[in-house]
Short mmCIF file of N, CA, C and O in Angstrom, two decimals:
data_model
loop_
_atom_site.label_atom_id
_atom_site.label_comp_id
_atom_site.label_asym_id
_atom_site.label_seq_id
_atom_site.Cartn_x
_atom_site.Cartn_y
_atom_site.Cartn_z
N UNK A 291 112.45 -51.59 -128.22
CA UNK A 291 113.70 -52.30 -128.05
C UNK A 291 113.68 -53.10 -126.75
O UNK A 291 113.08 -52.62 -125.79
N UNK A 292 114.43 -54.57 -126.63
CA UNK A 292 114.50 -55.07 -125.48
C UNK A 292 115.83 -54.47 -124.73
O UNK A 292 116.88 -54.11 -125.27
N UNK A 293 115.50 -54.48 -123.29
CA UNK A 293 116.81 -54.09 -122.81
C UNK A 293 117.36 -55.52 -121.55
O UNK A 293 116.63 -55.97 -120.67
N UNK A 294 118.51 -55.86 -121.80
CA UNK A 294 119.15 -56.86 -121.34
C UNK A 294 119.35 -56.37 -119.77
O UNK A 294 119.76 -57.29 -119.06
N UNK A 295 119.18 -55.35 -119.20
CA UNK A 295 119.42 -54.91 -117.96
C UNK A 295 118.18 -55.32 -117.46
O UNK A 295 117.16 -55.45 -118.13
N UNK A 296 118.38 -55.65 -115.37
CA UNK A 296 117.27 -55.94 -114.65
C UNK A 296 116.10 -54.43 -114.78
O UNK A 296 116.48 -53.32 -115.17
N UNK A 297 114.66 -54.76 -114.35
CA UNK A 297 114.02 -53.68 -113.91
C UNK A 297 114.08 -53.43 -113.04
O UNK A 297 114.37 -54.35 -112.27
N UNK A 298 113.85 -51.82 -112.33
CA UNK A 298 113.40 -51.57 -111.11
C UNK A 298 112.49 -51.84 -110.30
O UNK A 298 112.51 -51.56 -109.10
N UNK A 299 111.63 -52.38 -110.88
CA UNK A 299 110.18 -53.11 -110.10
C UNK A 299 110.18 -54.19 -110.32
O UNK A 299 111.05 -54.39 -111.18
N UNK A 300 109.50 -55.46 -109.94
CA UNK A 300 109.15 -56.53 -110.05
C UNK A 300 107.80 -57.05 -111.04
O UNK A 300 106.61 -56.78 -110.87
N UNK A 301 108.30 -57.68 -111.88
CA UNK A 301 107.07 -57.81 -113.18
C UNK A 301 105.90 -58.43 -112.69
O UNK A 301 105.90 -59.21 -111.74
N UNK A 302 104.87 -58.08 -113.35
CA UNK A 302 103.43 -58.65 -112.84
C UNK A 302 103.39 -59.78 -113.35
O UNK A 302 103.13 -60.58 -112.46
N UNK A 303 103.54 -60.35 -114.49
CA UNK A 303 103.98 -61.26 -115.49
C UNK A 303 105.19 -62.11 -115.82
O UNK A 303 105.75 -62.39 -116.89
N UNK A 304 105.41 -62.41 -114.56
CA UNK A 304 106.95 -63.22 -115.70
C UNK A 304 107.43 -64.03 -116.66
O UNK A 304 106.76 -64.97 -117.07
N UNK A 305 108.27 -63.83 -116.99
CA UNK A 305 108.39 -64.96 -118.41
C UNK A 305 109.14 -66.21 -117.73
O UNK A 305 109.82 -66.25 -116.70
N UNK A 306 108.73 -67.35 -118.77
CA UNK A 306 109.05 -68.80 -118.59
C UNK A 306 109.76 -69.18 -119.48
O UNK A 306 109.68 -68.80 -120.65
N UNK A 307 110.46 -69.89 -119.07
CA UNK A 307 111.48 -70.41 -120.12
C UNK A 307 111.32 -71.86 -120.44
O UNK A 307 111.51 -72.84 -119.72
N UNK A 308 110.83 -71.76 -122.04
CA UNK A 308 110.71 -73.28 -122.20
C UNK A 308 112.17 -74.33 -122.19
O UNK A 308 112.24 -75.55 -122.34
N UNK A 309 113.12 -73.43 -121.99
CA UNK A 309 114.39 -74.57 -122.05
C UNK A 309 114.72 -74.24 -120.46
O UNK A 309 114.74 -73.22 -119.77
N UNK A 310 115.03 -75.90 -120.22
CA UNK A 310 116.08 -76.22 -118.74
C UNK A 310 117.46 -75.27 -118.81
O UNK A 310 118.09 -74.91 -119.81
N UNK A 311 117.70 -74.98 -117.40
CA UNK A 311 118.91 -74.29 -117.86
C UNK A 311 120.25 -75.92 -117.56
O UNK A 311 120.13 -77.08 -117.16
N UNK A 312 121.69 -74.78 -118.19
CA UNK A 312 122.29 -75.92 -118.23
C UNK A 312 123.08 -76.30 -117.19
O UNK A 312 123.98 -77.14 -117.16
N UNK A 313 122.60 -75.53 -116.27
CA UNK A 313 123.68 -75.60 -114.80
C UNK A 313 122.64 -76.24 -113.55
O UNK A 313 121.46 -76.58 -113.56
N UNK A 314 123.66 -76.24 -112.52
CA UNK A 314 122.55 -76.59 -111.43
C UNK A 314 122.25 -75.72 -110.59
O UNK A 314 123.29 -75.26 -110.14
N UNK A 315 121.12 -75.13 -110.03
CA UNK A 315 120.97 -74.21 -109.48
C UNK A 315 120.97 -73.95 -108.05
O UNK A 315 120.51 -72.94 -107.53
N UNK A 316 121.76 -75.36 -107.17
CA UNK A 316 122.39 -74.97 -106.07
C UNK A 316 122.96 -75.70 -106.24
O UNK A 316 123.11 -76.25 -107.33
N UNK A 317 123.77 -76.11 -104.68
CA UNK A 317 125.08 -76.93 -104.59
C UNK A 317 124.00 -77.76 -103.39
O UNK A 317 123.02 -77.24 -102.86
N UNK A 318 124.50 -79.11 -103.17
CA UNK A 318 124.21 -80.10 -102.36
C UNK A 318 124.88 -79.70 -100.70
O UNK A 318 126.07 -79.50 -100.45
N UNK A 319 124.11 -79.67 -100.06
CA UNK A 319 125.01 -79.66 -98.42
C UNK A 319 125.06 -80.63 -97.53
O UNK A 319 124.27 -81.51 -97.21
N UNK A 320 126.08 -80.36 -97.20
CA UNK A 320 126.70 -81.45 -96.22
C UNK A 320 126.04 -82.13 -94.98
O UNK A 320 126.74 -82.76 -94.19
N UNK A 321 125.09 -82.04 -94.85
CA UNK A 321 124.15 -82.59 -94.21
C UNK A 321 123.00 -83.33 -94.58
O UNK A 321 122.31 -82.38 -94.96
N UNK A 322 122.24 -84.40 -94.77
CA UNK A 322 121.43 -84.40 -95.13
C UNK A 322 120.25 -83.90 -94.53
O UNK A 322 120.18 -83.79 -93.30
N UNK A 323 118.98 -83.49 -95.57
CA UNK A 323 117.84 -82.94 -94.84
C UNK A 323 116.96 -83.49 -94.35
O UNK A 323 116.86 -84.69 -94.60
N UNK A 324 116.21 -83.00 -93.67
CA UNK A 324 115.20 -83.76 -92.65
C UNK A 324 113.53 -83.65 -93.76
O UNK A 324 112.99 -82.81 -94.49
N UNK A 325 113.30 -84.77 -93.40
CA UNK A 325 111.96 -84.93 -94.25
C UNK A 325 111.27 -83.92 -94.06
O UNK A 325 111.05 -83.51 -92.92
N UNK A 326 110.53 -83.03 -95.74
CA UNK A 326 109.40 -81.72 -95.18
C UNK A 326 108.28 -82.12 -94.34
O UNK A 326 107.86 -81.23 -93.60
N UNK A 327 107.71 -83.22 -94.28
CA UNK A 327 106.68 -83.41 -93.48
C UNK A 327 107.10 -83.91 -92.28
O UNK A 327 106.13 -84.62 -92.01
N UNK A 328 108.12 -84.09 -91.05
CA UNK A 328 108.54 -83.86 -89.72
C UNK A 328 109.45 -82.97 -89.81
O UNK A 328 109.77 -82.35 -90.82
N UNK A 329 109.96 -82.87 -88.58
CA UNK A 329 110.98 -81.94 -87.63
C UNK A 329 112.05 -83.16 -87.32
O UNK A 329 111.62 -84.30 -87.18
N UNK A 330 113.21 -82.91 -87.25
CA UNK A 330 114.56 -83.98 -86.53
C UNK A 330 114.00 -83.90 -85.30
O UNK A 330 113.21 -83.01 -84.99
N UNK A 331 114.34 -84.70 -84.61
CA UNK A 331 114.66 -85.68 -83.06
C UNK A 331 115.74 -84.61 -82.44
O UNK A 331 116.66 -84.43 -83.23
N UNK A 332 115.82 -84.05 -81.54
CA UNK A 332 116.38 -83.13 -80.56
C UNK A 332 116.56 -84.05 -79.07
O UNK A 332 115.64 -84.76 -78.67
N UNK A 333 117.99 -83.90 -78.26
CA UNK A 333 117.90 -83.89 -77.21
C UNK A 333 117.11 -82.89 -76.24
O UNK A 333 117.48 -81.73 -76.08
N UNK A 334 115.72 -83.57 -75.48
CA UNK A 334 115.03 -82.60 -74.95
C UNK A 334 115.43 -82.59 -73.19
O UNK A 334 115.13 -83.47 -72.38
N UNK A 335 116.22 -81.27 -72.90
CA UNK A 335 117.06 -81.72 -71.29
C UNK A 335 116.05 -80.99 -70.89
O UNK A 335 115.65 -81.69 -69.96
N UNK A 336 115.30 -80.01 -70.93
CA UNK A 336 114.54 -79.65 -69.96
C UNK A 336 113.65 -80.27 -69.18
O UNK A 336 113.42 -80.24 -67.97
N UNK A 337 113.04 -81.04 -70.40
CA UNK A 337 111.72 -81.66 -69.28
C UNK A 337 112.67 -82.55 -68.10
O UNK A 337 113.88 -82.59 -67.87
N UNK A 338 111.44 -83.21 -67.48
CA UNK A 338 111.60 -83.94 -66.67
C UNK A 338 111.84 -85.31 -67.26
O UNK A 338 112.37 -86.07 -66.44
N UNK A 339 111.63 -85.81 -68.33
CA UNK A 339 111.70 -87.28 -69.09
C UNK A 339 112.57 -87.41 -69.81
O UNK A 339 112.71 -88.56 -70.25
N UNK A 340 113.64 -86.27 -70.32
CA UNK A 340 115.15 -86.26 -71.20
C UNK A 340 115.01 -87.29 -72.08
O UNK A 340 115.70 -88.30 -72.04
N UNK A 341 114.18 -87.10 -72.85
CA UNK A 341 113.93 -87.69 -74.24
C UNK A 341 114.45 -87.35 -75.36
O UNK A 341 115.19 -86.38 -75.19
N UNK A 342 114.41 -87.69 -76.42
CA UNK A 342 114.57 -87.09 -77.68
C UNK A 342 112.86 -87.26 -78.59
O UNK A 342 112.04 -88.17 -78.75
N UNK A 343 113.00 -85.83 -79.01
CA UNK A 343 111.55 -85.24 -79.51
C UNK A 343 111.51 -84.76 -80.95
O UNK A 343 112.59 -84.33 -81.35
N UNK A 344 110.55 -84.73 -81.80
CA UNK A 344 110.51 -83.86 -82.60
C UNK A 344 109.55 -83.43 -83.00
O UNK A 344 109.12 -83.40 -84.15
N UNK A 345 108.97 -82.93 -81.73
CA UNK A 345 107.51 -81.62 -81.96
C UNK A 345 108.00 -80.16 -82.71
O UNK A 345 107.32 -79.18 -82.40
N UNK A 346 108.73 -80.01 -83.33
CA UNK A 346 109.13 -78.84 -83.76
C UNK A 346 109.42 -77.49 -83.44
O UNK A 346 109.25 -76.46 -84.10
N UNK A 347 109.84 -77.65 -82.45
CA UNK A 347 110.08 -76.66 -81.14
C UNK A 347 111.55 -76.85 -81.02
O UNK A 347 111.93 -76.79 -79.85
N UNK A 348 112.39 -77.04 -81.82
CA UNK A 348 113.92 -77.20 -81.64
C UNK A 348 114.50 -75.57 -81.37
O UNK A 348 114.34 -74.57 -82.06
N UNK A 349 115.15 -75.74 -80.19
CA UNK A 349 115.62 -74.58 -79.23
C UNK A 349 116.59 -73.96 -80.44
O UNK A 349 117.29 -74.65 -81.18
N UNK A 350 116.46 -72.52 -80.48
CA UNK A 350 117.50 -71.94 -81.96
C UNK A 350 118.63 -72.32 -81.40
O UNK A 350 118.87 -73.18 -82.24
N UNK A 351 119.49 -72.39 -80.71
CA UNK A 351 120.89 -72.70 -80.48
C UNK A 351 121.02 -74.35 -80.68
O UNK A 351 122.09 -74.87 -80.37
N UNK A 352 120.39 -74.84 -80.98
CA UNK A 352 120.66 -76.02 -81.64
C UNK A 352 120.35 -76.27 -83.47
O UNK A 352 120.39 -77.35 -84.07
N UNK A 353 120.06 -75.05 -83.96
CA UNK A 353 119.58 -75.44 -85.13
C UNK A 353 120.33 -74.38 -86.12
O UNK A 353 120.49 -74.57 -87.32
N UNK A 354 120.82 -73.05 -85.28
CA UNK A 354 121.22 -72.18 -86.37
C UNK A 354 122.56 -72.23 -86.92
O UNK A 354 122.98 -71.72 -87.96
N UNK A 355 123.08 -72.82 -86.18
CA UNK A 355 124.53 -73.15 -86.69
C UNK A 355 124.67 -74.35 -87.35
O UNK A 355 123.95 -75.20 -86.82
N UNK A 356 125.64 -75.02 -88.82
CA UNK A 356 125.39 -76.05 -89.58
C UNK A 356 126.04 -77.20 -88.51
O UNK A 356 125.63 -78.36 -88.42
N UNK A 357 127.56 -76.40 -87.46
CA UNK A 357 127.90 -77.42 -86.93
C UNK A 357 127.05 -77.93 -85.61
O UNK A 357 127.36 -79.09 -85.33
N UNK A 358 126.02 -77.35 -84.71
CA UNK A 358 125.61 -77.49 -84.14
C UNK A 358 124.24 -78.34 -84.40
O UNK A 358 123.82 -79.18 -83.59
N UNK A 359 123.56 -78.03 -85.67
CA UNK A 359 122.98 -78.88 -86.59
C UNK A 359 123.46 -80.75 -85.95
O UNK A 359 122.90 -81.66 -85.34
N UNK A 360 125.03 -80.43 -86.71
CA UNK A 360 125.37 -82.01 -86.68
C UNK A 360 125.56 -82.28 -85.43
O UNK A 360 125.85 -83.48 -85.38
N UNK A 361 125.55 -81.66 -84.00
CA UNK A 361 125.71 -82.33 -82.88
C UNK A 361 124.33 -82.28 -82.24
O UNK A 361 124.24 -83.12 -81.34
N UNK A 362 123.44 -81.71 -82.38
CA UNK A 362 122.13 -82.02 -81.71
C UNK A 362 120.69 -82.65 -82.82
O UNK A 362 119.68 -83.18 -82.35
N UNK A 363 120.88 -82.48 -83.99
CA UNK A 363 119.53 -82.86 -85.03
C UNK A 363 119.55 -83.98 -85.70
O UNK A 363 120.52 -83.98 -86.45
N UNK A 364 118.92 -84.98 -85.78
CA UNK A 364 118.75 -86.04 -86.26
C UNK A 364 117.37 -86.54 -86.86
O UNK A 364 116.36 -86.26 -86.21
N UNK A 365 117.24 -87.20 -87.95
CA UNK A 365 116.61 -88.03 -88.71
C UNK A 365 115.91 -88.85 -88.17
O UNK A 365 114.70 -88.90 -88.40
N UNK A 366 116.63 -89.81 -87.16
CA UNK A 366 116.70 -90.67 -86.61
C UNK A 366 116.70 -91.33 -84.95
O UNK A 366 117.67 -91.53 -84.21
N UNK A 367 115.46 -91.54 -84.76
CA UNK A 367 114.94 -90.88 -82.97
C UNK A 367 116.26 -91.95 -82.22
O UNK A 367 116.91 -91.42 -81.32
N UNK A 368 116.62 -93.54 -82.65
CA UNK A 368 117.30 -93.86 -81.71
C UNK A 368 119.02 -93.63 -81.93
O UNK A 368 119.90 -94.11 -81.23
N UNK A 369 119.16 -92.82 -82.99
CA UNK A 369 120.72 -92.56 -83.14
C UNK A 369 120.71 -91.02 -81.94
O UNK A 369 121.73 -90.53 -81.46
N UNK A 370 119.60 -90.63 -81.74
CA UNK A 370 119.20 -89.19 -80.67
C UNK A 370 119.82 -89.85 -79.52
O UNK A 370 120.95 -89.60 -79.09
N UNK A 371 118.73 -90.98 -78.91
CA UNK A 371 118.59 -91.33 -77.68
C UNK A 371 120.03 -91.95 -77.30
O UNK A 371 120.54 -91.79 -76.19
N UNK A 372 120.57 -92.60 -78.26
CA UNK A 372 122.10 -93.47 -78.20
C UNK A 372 123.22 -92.45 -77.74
O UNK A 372 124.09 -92.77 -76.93
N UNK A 373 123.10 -90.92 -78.47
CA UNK A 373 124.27 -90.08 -78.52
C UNK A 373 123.77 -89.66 -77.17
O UNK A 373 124.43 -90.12 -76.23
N UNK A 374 122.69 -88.84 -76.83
CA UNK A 374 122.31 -87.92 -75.88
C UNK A 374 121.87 -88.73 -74.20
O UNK A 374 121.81 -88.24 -73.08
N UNK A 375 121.69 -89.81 -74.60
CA UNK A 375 121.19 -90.95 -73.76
C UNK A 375 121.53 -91.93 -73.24
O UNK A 375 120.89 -92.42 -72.31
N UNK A 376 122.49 -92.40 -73.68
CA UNK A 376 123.08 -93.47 -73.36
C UNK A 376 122.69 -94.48 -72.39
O UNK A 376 122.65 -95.69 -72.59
N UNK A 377 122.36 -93.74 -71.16
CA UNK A 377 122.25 -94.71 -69.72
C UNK A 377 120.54 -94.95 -69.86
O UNK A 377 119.96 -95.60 -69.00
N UNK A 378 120.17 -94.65 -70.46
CA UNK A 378 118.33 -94.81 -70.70
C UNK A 378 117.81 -94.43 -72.30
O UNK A 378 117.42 -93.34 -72.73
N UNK A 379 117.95 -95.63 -72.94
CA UNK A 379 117.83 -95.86 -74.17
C UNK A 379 116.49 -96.16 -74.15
O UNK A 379 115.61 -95.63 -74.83
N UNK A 380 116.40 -96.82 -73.53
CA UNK A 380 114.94 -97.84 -73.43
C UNK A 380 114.01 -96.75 -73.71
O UNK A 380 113.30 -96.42 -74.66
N UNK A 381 114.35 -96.16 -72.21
CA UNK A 381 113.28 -94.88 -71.88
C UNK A 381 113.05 -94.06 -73.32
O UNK A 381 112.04 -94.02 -74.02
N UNK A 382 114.11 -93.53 -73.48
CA UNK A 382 114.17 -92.37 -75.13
C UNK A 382 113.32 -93.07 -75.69
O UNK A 382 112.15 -92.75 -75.46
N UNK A 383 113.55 -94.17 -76.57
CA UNK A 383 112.71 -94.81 -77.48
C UNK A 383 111.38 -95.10 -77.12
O UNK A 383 110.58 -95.26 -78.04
N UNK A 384 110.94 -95.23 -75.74
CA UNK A 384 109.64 -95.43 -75.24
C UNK A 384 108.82 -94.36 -74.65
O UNK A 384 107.69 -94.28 -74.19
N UNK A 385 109.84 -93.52 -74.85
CA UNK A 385 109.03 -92.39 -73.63
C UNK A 385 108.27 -92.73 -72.50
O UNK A 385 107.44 -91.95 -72.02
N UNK A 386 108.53 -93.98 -72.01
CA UNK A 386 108.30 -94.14 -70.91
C UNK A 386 108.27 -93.62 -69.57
O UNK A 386 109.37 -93.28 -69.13
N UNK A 387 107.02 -93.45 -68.64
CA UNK A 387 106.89 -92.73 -68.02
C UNK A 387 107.94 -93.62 -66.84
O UNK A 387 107.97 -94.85 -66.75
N UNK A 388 108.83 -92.57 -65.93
CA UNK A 388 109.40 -93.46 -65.40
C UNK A 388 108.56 -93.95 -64.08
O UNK A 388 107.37 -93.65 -64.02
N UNK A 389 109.07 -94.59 -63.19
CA UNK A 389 108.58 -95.08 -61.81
C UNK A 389 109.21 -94.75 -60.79
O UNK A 389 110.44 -94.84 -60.69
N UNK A 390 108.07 -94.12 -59.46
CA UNK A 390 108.37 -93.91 -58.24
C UNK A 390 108.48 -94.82 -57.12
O UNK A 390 107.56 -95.63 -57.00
N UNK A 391 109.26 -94.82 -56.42
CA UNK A 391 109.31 -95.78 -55.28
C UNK A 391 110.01 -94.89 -53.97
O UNK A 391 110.90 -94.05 -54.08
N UNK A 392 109.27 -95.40 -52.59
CA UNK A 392 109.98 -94.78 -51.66
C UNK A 392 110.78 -95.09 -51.81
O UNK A 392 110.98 -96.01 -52.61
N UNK A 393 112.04 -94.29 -50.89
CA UNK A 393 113.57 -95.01 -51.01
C UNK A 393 113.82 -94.95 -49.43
O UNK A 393 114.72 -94.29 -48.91
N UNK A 394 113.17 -95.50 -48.94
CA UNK A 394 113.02 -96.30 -47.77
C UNK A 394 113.96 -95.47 -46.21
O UNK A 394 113.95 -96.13 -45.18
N UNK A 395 114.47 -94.51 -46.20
CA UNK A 395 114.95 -93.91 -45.80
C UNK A 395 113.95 -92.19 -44.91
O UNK A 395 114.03 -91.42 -43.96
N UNK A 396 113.08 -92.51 -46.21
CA UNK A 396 112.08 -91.09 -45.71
C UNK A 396 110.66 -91.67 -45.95
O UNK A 396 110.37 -92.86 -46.00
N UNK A 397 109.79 -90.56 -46.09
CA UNK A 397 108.62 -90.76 -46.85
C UNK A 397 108.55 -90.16 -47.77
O UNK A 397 107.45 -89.74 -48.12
N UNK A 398 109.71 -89.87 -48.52
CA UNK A 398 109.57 -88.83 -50.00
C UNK A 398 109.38 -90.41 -51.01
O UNK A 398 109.34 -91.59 -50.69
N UNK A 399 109.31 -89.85 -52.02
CA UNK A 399 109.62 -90.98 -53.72
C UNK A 399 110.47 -90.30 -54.32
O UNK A 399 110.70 -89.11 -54.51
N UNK A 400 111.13 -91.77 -54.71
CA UNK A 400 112.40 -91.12 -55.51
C UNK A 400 111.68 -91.48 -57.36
O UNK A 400 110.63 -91.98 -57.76
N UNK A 401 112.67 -91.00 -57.93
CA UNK A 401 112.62 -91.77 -59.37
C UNK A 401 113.55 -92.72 -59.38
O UNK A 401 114.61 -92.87 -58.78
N UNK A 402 112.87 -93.44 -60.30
CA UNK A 402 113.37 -95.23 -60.52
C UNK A 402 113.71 -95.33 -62.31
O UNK A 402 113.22 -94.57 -63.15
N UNK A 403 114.54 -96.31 -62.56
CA UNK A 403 114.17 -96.67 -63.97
C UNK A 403 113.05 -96.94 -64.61
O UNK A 403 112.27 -97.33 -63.74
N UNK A 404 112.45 -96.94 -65.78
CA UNK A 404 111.17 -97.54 -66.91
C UNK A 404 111.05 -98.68 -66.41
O UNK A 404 112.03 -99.38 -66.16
N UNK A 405 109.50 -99.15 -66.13
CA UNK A 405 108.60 -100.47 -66.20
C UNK A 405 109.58 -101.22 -67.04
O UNK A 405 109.33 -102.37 -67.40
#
């Protein structure tokens, strides 16, 4: 006899079903997703160059929450640099190394804006 109840173990064999089912088997979310082959664009404040990155190293407090999602992760490296960046766009998008100059006062170097 077949029995309509789950098993206790997991089958070695499973069965396939030649028919589609007729529902959908998730719901769409409110975010869109980030391509499987990269990582989103992150505001990166630690370094020294405050770029936006997406080496895949996104800090968990920017990624585990859906709303925190929408305030730090992006698709899109210069909608990153625009929100998180504002005063050095250039730089974000170039990663430009910035430039030192004395600041004429000492013999230290300061930092300067991008070439």
């Amino acid at each position: 006899t077949t029995s309509h109840q789950p098993s206790q173990s997991p089958s070695l064999s499973p069965s396939l079903s030649s028919m589609p089912s007729s529902e959908p088997t998730g719901k769409p979310t409110d975010q869109p997703s980030f391509p499987p082959t990269g990582s989103p664009y992150y505001p990166d404040w630690i370094s020294t160059s405050q770029v936006c990155i997406n080496d895949g190293l996104t800090p968990a407090y920017m990624k585990e929450l859906q709303q925190q999602q929408a305030n730090y992760l992006y698709m899109d490296k210069q909608e990153c640099c625009e929100t998180h960046f504002s005063w050095r766009v250039r730089q974000c998008m170039g990663n430009d190394e910035p430039v030192y100059y004395r600041d004429g006062s000492s013999s230290t170097c300061v930092k300067g804006e991008t070439r």
